[in-house]
PDB file of C-alpha atoms in Angstrom:
ATOM      1  CA  ILE A 573     -20.339  -8.809 -93.301  1.00 60.00           C
ATOM      2  CA  CYS A 574     -21.120 -11.074 -90.339  1.00 60.00           C
ATOM      3  CA  ASN A 575     -20.228 -14.302 -92.090  1.00 71.00           C
ATOM      4  CA  SER A 576     -17.026 -13.033 -93.674  1.00 75.00           C
ATOM      5  CA  ILE A 577     -15.746 -11.665 -90.361  1.00 76.00           C
ATOM      6  CA  ASN A 578     -16.834 -14.827 -88.586  1.00 73.00           C
ATOM      7  CA  THR A 579     -15.170 -17.160 -91.088  1.00 80.00           C
ATOM      8  CA  THR A 580     -11.948 -15.164 -91.064  1.00 85.00           C
ATOM      9  CA  PHE A 581     -11.505 -14.608 -87.338  1.00 87.00           C
ATOM     10  CA  ILE A 582     -12.335 -17.972 -85.790  1.00 89.00           C
ATOM     11  CA  PRO A 583      -9.112 -19.686 -86.945  1.00 90.00           C
ATOM     12  CA  ILE A 584      -7.079 -16.584 -86.111  1.00 92.00           C
ATOM     13  CA  LEU A 585      -8.501 -16.458 -82.593  1.00 92.00           C
ATOM     14  CA  PHE A 586      -7.785 -20.156 -82.041  1.00 91.00           C
ATOM     15  CA  GLU A 587      -4.216 -19.662 -83.187  1.00 93.00           C
ATOM     16  CA  ILE A 588      -3.637 -16.593 -81.019  1.00 94.00           C
ATOM     17  CA  GLU A 589      -4.995 -18.331 -77.922  1.00 94.00           C
ATOM     18  CA  GLU A 590      -2.910 -21.424 -78.590  1.00 95.00           C
ATOM     19  CA  LYS A 591       0.330 -19.513 -79.119  1.00 96.00           C
ATOM     20  CA  GLU A 592      -0.074 -16.458 -76.878  1.00 96.00           C
ATOM     21  CA  GLY A 593      -2.869 -17.190 -74.406  1.00 94.00           C
ATOM     22  CA  LYS A 594      -6.370 -15.981 -73.686  1.00 93.00           C
ATOM     23  CA  ASP A 595      -5.345 -12.487 -72.569  1.00 94.00           C
ATOM     24  CA  ARG A 596      -3.750 -11.874 -75.964  1.00 95.00           C
ATOM     25  CA  LYS A 597      -6.878 -13.207 -77.685  1.00 94.00           C
ATOM     26  CA  ILE A 598      -8.992 -10.732 -75.723  1.00 94.00           C
ATOM     27  CA  THR A 599      -6.603  -7.896 -76.588  1.00 95.00           C
ATOM     28  CA  TYR A 600      -6.669  -8.887 -80.258  1.00 94.00           C
ATOM     29  CA  THR A 601     -10.476  -8.987 -80.249  1.00 94.00           C
ATOM     30  CA  ASN A 602     -10.660  -5.557 -78.604  1.00 95.00           C
ATOM     31  CA  ASN A 603      -8.215  -4.177 -81.171  1.00 96.00           C
ATOM     32  CA  MET A 604     -10.312  -5.635 -83.961  1.00 94.00           C
ATOM     33  CA  LYS A 605     -13.437  -4.056 -82.452  1.00 95.00           C
ATOM     34  CA  THR A 606     -11.699  -0.678 -82.536  1.00 97.00           C
ATOM     35  CA  ILE A 607     -10.629  -1.175 -86.154  1.00 95.00           C
ATOM     36  CA  ILE A 608     -14.096  -2.395 -87.145  1.00 94.00           C
ATOM     37  CA  THR A 609     -15.656   0.609 -85.408  1.00 97.00           C
ATOM     38  CA  LEU A 610     -13.412   3.068 -87.242  1.00 97.00           C
ATOM     39  CA  ILE A 611     -13.931   1.408 -90.628  1.00 96.00           C
ATOM     40  CA  SER A 612     -17.679   1.156 -90.087  1.00 96.00           C
ATOM     41  CA  ILE A 613     -17.965   4.807 -89.088  1.00 97.00           C
ATOM     42  CA  ALA A 614     -15.938   5.790 -92.155  1.00 98.00           C
ATOM     43  CA  LEU A 615     -18.207   3.685 -94.385  1.00 97.00           C
ATOM     44  CA  ILE A 616     -21.312   5.173 -92.771  1.00 98.00           C
ATOM     45  CA  ILE A 617     -20.030   8.711 -93.339  1.00 98.00           C
ATOM     46  CA  LEU A 618     -19.116   7.859 -96.940  1.00 97.00           C
ATOM     47  CA  GLY A 619     -22.533   6.286 -97.364  1.00 97.00           C
ATOM     48  CA  LEU A 620     -24.218   9.440 -96.131  1.00 97.00           C
ATOM     49  CA  TYR A 621     -22.382  11.590 -98.657  1.00 97.00           C
ATOM     50  CA  LEU A 622     -22.232   9.151-101.562  1.00 97.00           C
ATOM     51  CA  SER A 623     -25.646   7.498-101.259  1.00 96.00           C
ATOM     52  CA  PRO A 624     -27.140   9.214-104.333  1.00 95.00           C
ATOM     53  CA  HIS A 625     -24.148   8.146-106.420  1.00 95.00           C
ATOM     54  CA  ILE A 626     -24.206   4.584-105.075  1.00 95.00           C
ATOM     55  CA  VAL A 627     -27.918   4.325-105.855  1.00 94.00           C
ATOM     56  CA  ASN A 628     -27.347   5.677-109.369  1.00 92.00           C
ATOM     57  CA  VAL A 629     -24.742   2.989-110.002  1.00 94.00           C
ATOM     58  CA  VAL A 630     -26.748   0.142-108.502  1.00 91.00           C
ATOM     59  CA  ALA A 631     -30.219   1.239-109.587  1.00 88.00           C
ATOM     60  CA  GLY A 632     -29.588   3.177-112.765  1.00 82.00           C
ATOM     61  CA  GLY A 633     -32.928   2.198-114.307  1.00 88.00           C
ATOM     62  CA  PHE A 634     -35.042   3.465-111.424  1.00 92.00           C
ATOM     63  CA  THR A 635     -37.361   6.424-111.816  1.00 93.00           C
ATOM     64  CA  ASP A 636     -36.341   9.598-110.018  1.00 92.00           C
ATOM     65  CA  LYS A 637     -38.973   8.959-107.340  1.00 96.00           C
ATOM     66  CA  SER A 638     -37.723   5.395-106.816  1.00 95.00           C
ATOM     67  CA  LYS A 639     -34.117   6.591-106.640  1.00 95.00           C
ATOM     68  CA  GLU A 640     -35.066   9.179-104.024  1.00 96.00           C
ATOM     69  CA  LEU A 641     -36.824   6.536-101.913  1.00 97.00           C
ATOM     70  CA  THR A 642     -33.884   4.171-102.300  1.00 96.00           C
ATOM     71  CA  VAL A 643     -31.437   6.858-101.140  1.00 97.00           C
ATOM     72  CA  GLU A 644     -33.589   7.573 -98.077  1.00 97.00           C
ATOM     73  CA  LEU A 645     -33.842   3.884 -97.186  1.00 98.00           C
ATOM     74  CA  PHE A 646     -30.132   3.383 -97.822  1.00 97.00           C
ATOM     75  CA  ILE A 647     -29.317   6.175 -95.367  1.00 98.00           C
ATOM     76  CA  ILE A 648     -31.646   4.741 -92.717  1.00 98.00           C
ATOM     77  CA  ALA A 649     -29.956   1.333 -93.101  1.00 98.00           C
ATOM     78  CA  LEU A 650     -26.358   2.559 -92.777  1.00 98.00           C
ATOM     79  CA  PRO A 651     -26.004   1.716 -89.034  1.00 98.00           C
ATOM     80  CA  ILE A 652     -26.433  -1.945 -89.992  1.00 97.00           C
ATOM     81  CA  ILE A 653     -22.817  -1.805 -91.200  1.00 96.00           C
ATOM     82  CA  LEU A 654     -21.567  -1.240 -87.648  1.00 96.00           C
ATOM     83  CA  PHE A 655     -23.847  -3.704 -85.891  1.00 96.00           C
ATOM     84  CA  ALA A 656     -23.386  -6.470 -88.486  1.00 93.00           C
ATOM     85  CA  SER A 657     -19.624  -6.096 -88.118  1.00 93.00           C
ATOM     86  CA  TYR A 658     -19.836  -6.325 -84.326  1.00 94.00           C
ATOM     87  CA  ILE A 659     -22.080  -9.372 -84.573  1.00 93.00           C
ATOM     88  CA  GLY A 660     -19.551 -11.088 -86.836  1.00 91.00           C
ATOM     89  CA  LEU A 661     -16.660 -10.327 -84.498  1.00 93.00           C
ATOM     90  CA  PHE A 662     -18.568 -11.310 -81.352  1.00 92.00           C
ATOM     91  CA  THR A 663     -19.791 -14.526 -82.974  1.00 91.00           C
ATOM     92  CA  SER A 664     -16.199 -15.422 -83.860  1.00 91.00           C
ATOM     93  CA  TYR A 665     -15.008 -14.793 -80.337  1.00 93.00           C
ATOM     94  CA  LEU A 666     -17.860 -16.708 -78.714  1.00 93.00           C
ATOM     95  CA  GLN A 667     -17.444 -19.667 -81.046  1.00 91.00           C
ATOM     96  CA  SER A 668     -13.710 -19.728 -80.340  1.00 91.00           C
ATOM     97  CA  GLU A 669     -14.719 -20.017 -76.677  1.00 91.00           C
ATOM     98  CA  GLY A 670     -17.019 -22.938 -77.476  1.00 90.00           C
ATOM     99  CA  SER A 671     -20.178 -20.890 -76.977  1.00 88.00           C
ATOM    100  CA  PHE A 672     -22.635 -21.564 -79.771  1.00 87.00           C
ATOM    101  CA  LEU A 673     -25.928 -20.705 -78.056  1.00 84.00           C
ATOM    102  CA  SER A 674     -25.909 -17.008 -78.893  1.00 78.00           C
ATOM    103  CA  THR A 675     -25.147 -17.803 -82.522  1.00 80.00           C
ATOM    104  CA  ALA A 676     -27.984 -20.288 -82.645  1.00 85.00           C
ATOM    105  CA  ILE A 677     -30.525 -17.867 -81.210  1.00 89.00           C
ATOM    106  CA  LEU A 678     -29.577 -14.759 -83.211  1.00 87.00           C
ATOM    107  CA  ALA A 679     -32.256 -15.382 -85.819  1.00 87.00           C
ATOM    108  CA  TYR A 680     -34.997 -15.187 -83.199  1.00 92.00           C
ATOM    109  CA  PRO A 681     -34.624 -11.541 -82.182  1.00 89.00           C
ATOM    110  CA  MET A 682     -34.141 -10.556 -85.809  1.00 91.00           C
ATOM    111  CA  SER A 683     -37.291 -12.373 -86.867  1.00 94.00           C
ATOM    112  CA  GLY A 684     -39.125 -11.158 -83.789  1.00 95.00           C
ATOM    113  CA  VAL A 685     -38.467  -7.511 -84.599  1.00 96.00           C
ATOM    114  CA  TYR A 686     -39.723  -8.006 -88.161  1.00 96.00           C
ATOM    115  CA  ILE A 687     -42.814  -9.924 -87.049  1.00 96.00           C
ATOM    116  CA  ILE A 688     -43.732  -7.339 -84.409  1.00 97.00           C
ATOM    117  CA  TYR A 689     -43.240  -4.558 -86.928  1.00 97.00           C
ATOM    118  CA  LEU A 690     -45.316  -6.258 -89.611  1.00 97.00           C
ATOM    119  CA  LEU A 691     -48.153  -7.148 -87.219  1.00 97.00           C
ATOM    120  CA  PHE A 692     -48.442  -3.874 -85.324  1.00 97.00           C
ATOM    121  CA  PHE A 693     -46.673  -1.011 -87.080  1.00 97.00           C
ATOM    122  CA  SER A 694     -46.453  -1.592 -90.833  1.00 96.00           C
ATOM    123  CA  ASP A 695     -49.745   0.121 -91.672  1.00 97.00           C
ATOM    124  CA  LYS A 696     -48.705   3.254 -89.829  1.00 97.00           C
ATOM    125  CA  TYR A 697     -45.003   3.523 -90.722  1.00 97.00           C
ATOM    126  CA  GLY A 698     -44.732   1.727 -94.075  1.00 97.00           C
ATOM    127  CA  ILE A 699     -41.439   1.055 -95.791  1.00 97.00           C
ATOM    128  CA  TYR A 700     -39.533   3.620 -93.709  1.00 98.00           C
ATOM    129  CA  GLY A 701     -40.576   1.866 -90.528  1.00 98.00           C
ATOM    130  CA  PHE A 702     -39.590  -1.450 -92.035  1.00 97.00           C
ATOM    131  CA  MET A 703     -36.078  -0.138 -92.646  1.00 98.00           C
ATOM    132  CA  VAL A 704     -35.913   1.116 -89.050  1.00 98.00           C
ATOM    133  CA  ALA A 705     -37.065  -2.366 -87.986  1.00 98.00           C
ATOM    134  CA  ALA A 706     -34.189  -3.817 -90.023  1.00 97.00           C
ATOM    135  CA  VAL A 707     -31.725  -1.654 -88.100  1.00 98.00           C
ATOM    136  CA  LEU A 708     -33.368  -2.581 -84.803  1.00 97.00           C
ATOM    137  CA  SER A 709     -33.154  -6.252 -85.698  1.00 96.00           C
ATOM    138  CA  TYR A 710     -29.361  -5.951 -85.885  1.00 95.00           C
ATOM    139  CA  VAL A 711     -29.275  -3.917 -82.681  1.00 96.00           C
ATOM    140  CA  SER A 712     -31.294  -6.664 -80.969  1.00 95.00           C
ATOM    141  CA  GLN A 713     -28.741  -9.271 -82.053  1.00 94.00           C
ATOM    142  CA  TYR A 714     -25.945  -7.099 -80.697  1.00 93.00           C
ATOM    143  CA  LEU A 715     -27.802  -6.660 -77.399  1.00 93.00           C
ATOM    144  CA  ILE A 716     -28.200 -10.428 -77.058  1.00 91.00           C
ATOM    145  CA  GLN A 717     -24.546 -11.176 -77.764  1.00 91.00           C
ATOM    146  CA  TYR A 718     -22.954  -8.427 -75.705  1.00 88.00           C
ATOM    147  CA  PRO A 719     -23.860  -9.715 -72.206  1.00 89.00           C
ATOM    148  CA  ILE A 720     -22.898 -13.267 -73.215  1.00 89.00           C
ATOM    149  CA  LEU A 721     -19.577 -11.950 -74.498  1.00 89.00           C
ATOM    150  CA  LYS A 722     -18.919 -10.188 -71.174  1.00 87.00           C
ATOM    151  CA  LYS A 723     -19.049 -13.543 -69.367  1.00 86.00           C
ATOM    152  CA  TYR A 724     -16.016 -14.737 -71.329  1.00 82.00           C
ATOM    153  CA  ASN A 725     -13.597 -11.902 -70.642  1.00 69.00           C
TER     154      ASN A 725
END
């Protein structure tokens, strides 16, 4: 999600700023954030209701126990849709502003969350905790980008 949004929006943002100015670029980005939020929430809601069916299609050969676990983990991971979309949009905007630092450092908080989880919490919380760590890793990327983004608008 991040890369496809990023690849698509960078040239669009450059073009909007060139033709209509920075204020229009900011407005466009805010509009896209609203659209991404609505689509992501819709996908999350659909994912909540359709997760057993999605798992059956994707993992048809799983045992019933494995399918049940997969549905539970799928549901825990659904917020990643929203945060990955925001990260893609924010990365596009920041790169169109010539800011590449936040993009370069995004892997560190993601890896850090996983490492901390694996070192200190994996024995206690297992695979469910790992999926929560996955969600938190995306939240951490969002939290790093958001203040940087605020400096540019």
